[in-house]
Tab-separated table of C-alpha atoms in Angstrom:
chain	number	residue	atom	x	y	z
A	249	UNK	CA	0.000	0.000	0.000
A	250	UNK	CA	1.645	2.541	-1.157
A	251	UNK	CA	0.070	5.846	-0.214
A	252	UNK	CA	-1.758	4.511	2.504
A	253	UNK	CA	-4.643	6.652	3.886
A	254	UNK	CA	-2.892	10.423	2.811
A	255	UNK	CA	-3.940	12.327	0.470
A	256	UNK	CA	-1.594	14.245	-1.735
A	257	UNK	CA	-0.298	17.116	-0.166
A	258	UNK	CA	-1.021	19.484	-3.312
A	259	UNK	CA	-4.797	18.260	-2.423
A	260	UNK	CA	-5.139	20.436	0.836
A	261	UNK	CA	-2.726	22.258	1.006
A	262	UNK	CA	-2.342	26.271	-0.455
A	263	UNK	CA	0.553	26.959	-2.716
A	264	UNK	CA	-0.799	30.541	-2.691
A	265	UNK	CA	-2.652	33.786	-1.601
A	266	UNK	CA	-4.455	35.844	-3.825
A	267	UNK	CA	-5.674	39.224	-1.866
A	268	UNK	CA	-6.980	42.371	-3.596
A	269	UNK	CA	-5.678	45.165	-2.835
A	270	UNK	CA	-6.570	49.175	-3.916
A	271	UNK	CA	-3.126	50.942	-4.821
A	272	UNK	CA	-2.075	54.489	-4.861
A	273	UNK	CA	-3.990	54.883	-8.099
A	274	UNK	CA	-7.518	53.955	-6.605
A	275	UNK	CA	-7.152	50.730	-9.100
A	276	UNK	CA	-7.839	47.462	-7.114
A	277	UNK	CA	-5.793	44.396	-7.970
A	278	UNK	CA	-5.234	40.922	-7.085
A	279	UNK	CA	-1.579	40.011	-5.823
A	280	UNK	CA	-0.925	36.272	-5.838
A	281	UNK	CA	1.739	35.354	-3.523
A	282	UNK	CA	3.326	31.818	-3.977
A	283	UNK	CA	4.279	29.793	-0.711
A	284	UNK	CA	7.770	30.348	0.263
A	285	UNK	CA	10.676	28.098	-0.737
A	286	UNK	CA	11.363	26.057	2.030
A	287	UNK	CA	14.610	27.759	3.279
A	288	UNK	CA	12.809	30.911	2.986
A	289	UNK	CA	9.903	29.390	5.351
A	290	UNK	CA	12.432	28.377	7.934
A	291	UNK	CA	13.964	31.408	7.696
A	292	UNK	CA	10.327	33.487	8.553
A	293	UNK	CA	9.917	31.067	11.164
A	294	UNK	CA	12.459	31.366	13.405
A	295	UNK	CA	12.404	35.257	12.516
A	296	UNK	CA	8.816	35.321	13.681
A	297	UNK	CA	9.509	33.081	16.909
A	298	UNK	CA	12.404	35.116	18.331
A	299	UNK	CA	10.453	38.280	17.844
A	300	UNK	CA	7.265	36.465	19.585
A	301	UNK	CA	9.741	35.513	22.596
A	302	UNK	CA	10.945	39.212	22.684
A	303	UNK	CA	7.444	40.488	22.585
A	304	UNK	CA	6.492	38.188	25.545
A	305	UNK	CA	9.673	38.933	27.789
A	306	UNK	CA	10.791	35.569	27.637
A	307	UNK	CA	14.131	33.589	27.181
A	308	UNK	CA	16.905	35.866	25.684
A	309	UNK	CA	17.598	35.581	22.117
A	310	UNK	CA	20.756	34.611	19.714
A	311	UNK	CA	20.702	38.001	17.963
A	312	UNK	CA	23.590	36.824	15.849
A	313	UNK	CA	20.675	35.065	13.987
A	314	UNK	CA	19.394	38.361	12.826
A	315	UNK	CA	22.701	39.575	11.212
A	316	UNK	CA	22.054	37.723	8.142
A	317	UNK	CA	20.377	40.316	5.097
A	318	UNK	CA	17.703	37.964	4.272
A	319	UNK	CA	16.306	37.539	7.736
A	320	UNK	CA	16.371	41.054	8.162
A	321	UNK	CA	14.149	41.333	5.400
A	322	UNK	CA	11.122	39.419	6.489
A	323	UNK	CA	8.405	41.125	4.356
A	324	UNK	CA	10.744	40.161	1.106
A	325	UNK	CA	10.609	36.507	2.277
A	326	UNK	CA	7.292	36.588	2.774
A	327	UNK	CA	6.330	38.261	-0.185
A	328	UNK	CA	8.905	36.601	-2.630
A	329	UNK	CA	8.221	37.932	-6.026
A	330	UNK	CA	5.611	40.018	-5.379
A	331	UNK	CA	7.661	42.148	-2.949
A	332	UNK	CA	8.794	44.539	-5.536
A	333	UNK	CA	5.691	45.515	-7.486
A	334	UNK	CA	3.657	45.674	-4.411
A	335	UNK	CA	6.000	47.757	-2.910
A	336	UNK	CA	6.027	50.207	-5.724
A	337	UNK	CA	2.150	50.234	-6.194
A	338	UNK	CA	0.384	50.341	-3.090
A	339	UNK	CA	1.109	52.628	0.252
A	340	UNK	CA	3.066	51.481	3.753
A	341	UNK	CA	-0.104	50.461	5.202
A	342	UNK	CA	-1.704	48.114	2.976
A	343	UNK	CA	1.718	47.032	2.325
A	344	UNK	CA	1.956	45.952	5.769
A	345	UNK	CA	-0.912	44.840	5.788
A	346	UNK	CA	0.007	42.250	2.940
A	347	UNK	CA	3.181	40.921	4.038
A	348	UNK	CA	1.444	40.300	7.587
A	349	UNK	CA	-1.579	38.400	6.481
A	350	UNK	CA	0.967	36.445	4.904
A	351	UNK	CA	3.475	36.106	7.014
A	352	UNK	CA	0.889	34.755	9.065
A	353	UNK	CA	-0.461	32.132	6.256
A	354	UNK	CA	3.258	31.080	6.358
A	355	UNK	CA	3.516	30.470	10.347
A	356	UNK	CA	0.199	29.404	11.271
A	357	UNK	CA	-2.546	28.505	8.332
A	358	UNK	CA	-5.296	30.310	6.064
A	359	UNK	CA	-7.478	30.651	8.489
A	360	UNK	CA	-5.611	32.748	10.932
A	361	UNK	CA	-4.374	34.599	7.761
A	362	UNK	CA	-7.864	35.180	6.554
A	363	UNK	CA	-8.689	36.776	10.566
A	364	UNK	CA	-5.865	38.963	10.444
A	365	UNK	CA	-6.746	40.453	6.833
A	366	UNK	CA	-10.718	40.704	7.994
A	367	UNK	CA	-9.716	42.710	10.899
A	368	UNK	CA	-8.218	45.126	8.931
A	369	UNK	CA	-5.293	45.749	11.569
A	370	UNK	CA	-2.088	47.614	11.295
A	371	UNK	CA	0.166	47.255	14.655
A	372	UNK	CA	0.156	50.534	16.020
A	373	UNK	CA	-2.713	52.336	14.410
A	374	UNK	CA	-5.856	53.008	15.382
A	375	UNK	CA	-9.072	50.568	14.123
A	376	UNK	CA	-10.813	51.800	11.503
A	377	UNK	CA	-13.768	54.270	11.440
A	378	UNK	CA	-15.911	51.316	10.805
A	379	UNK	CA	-14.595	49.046	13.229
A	380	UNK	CA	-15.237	51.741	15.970
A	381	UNK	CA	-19.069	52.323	14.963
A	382	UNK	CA	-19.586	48.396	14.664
A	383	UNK	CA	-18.234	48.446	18.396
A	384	UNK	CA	-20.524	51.346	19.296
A	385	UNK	CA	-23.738	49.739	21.224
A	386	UNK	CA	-26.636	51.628	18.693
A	387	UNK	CA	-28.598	53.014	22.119
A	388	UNK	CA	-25.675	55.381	22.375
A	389	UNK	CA	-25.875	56.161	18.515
A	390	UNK	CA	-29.477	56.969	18.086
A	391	UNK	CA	-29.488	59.625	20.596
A	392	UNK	CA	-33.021	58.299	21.629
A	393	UNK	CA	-34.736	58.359	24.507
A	394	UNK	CA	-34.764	54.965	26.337
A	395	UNK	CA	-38.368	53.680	27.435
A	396	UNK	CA	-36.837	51.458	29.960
A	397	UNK	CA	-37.694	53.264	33.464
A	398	UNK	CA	-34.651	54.114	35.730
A	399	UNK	CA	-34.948	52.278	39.638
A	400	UNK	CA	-35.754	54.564	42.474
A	401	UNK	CA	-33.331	55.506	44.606
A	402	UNK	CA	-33.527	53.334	47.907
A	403	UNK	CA	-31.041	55.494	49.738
A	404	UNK	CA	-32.756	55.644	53.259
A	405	UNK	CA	-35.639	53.150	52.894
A	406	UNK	CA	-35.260	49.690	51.838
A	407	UNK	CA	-38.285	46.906	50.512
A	408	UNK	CA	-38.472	43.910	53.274
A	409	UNK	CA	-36.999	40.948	50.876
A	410	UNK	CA	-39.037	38.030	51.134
A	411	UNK	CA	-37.206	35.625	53.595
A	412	UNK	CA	-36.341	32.267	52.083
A	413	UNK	CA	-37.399	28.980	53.724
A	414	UNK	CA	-35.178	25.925	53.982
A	415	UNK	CA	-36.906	23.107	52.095
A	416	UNK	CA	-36.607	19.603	53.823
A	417	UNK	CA	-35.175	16.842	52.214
């Protein structure tokens, strides 16, 4: 038996992103970026796990590692060919943007990829406008009056509370 019960990896697995994005000119378009080579992959790995150990305070880190030109460029590994022409037709922030969503297709899976691109997130800005009104609660919005009556006060008085009886097994 020789494949057993796999299924060929080109079956489930993605070789690629394709994400629209508006450039500089107002003109949306489609960047596909191919999966990494695997050096390239190893490389964004270990990039992305020493900066995740930094982040959390944790063990200290081999910065010789980071010395090396190609790990200092992490958004050109995770780009790969599409580094150049996204670079030159789209601004910083949906350039970031890119290279993150990917970089996190490349560490963790579509799915987280897809979450991070949804959420429309740039590390260190604020959300956007629309993000804020979605998070808004709409009684606040309207600006209308709310029909649900206020409590009286009880300062000073207070309402007997019915006493609760022990029930007998």
């Amino acid at each position: 038996m020789a494949g057993g019960n796999f299924e060929a990896l080109g079956d489930f697995l993605d070789d690629y992103l394709e994400l629209p994005v508006t450039g500089k000119d107002g003109v949306e378009r489609v960047y596909r970026i191919e999966d990494p080579s695997a050096e390239d992959g190893l490389k964004v790995e270990r990039v992305t796990s020493m900066a995740a150990r930094l982040a959390m305070g944790g063990a200290a880190v081999d910065t010789t590692a980071l010395d090396d030109e190609e790990e200092l460029d992490l958004y050109r590994m995770c780009l790969g060919e599409t580094h150049d022409r996204l670079k030159a037709e789209v601004g910083w922030s949906r350039f970031k943007h890119v290279a993150l969503t990917t970089m996190f297709w490349i560490t963790a899976d579509r799915e987280t990829a897809e979450a991070y691109w949804a959420s429309g997130a740039t590390p260190g800005k604020a959300p956007n406008r629309a993000a804020r009104r979605q998070r808004t609660p709409a009684s606040s919005a309207s600006g209308a009056a709310s029909t649900t009556r206020k409590r009286a006060s009880t300062s000073g008085t207070r309402a007997a509370a019915p006493r609760k009886t022990a029930r007998k097994a």
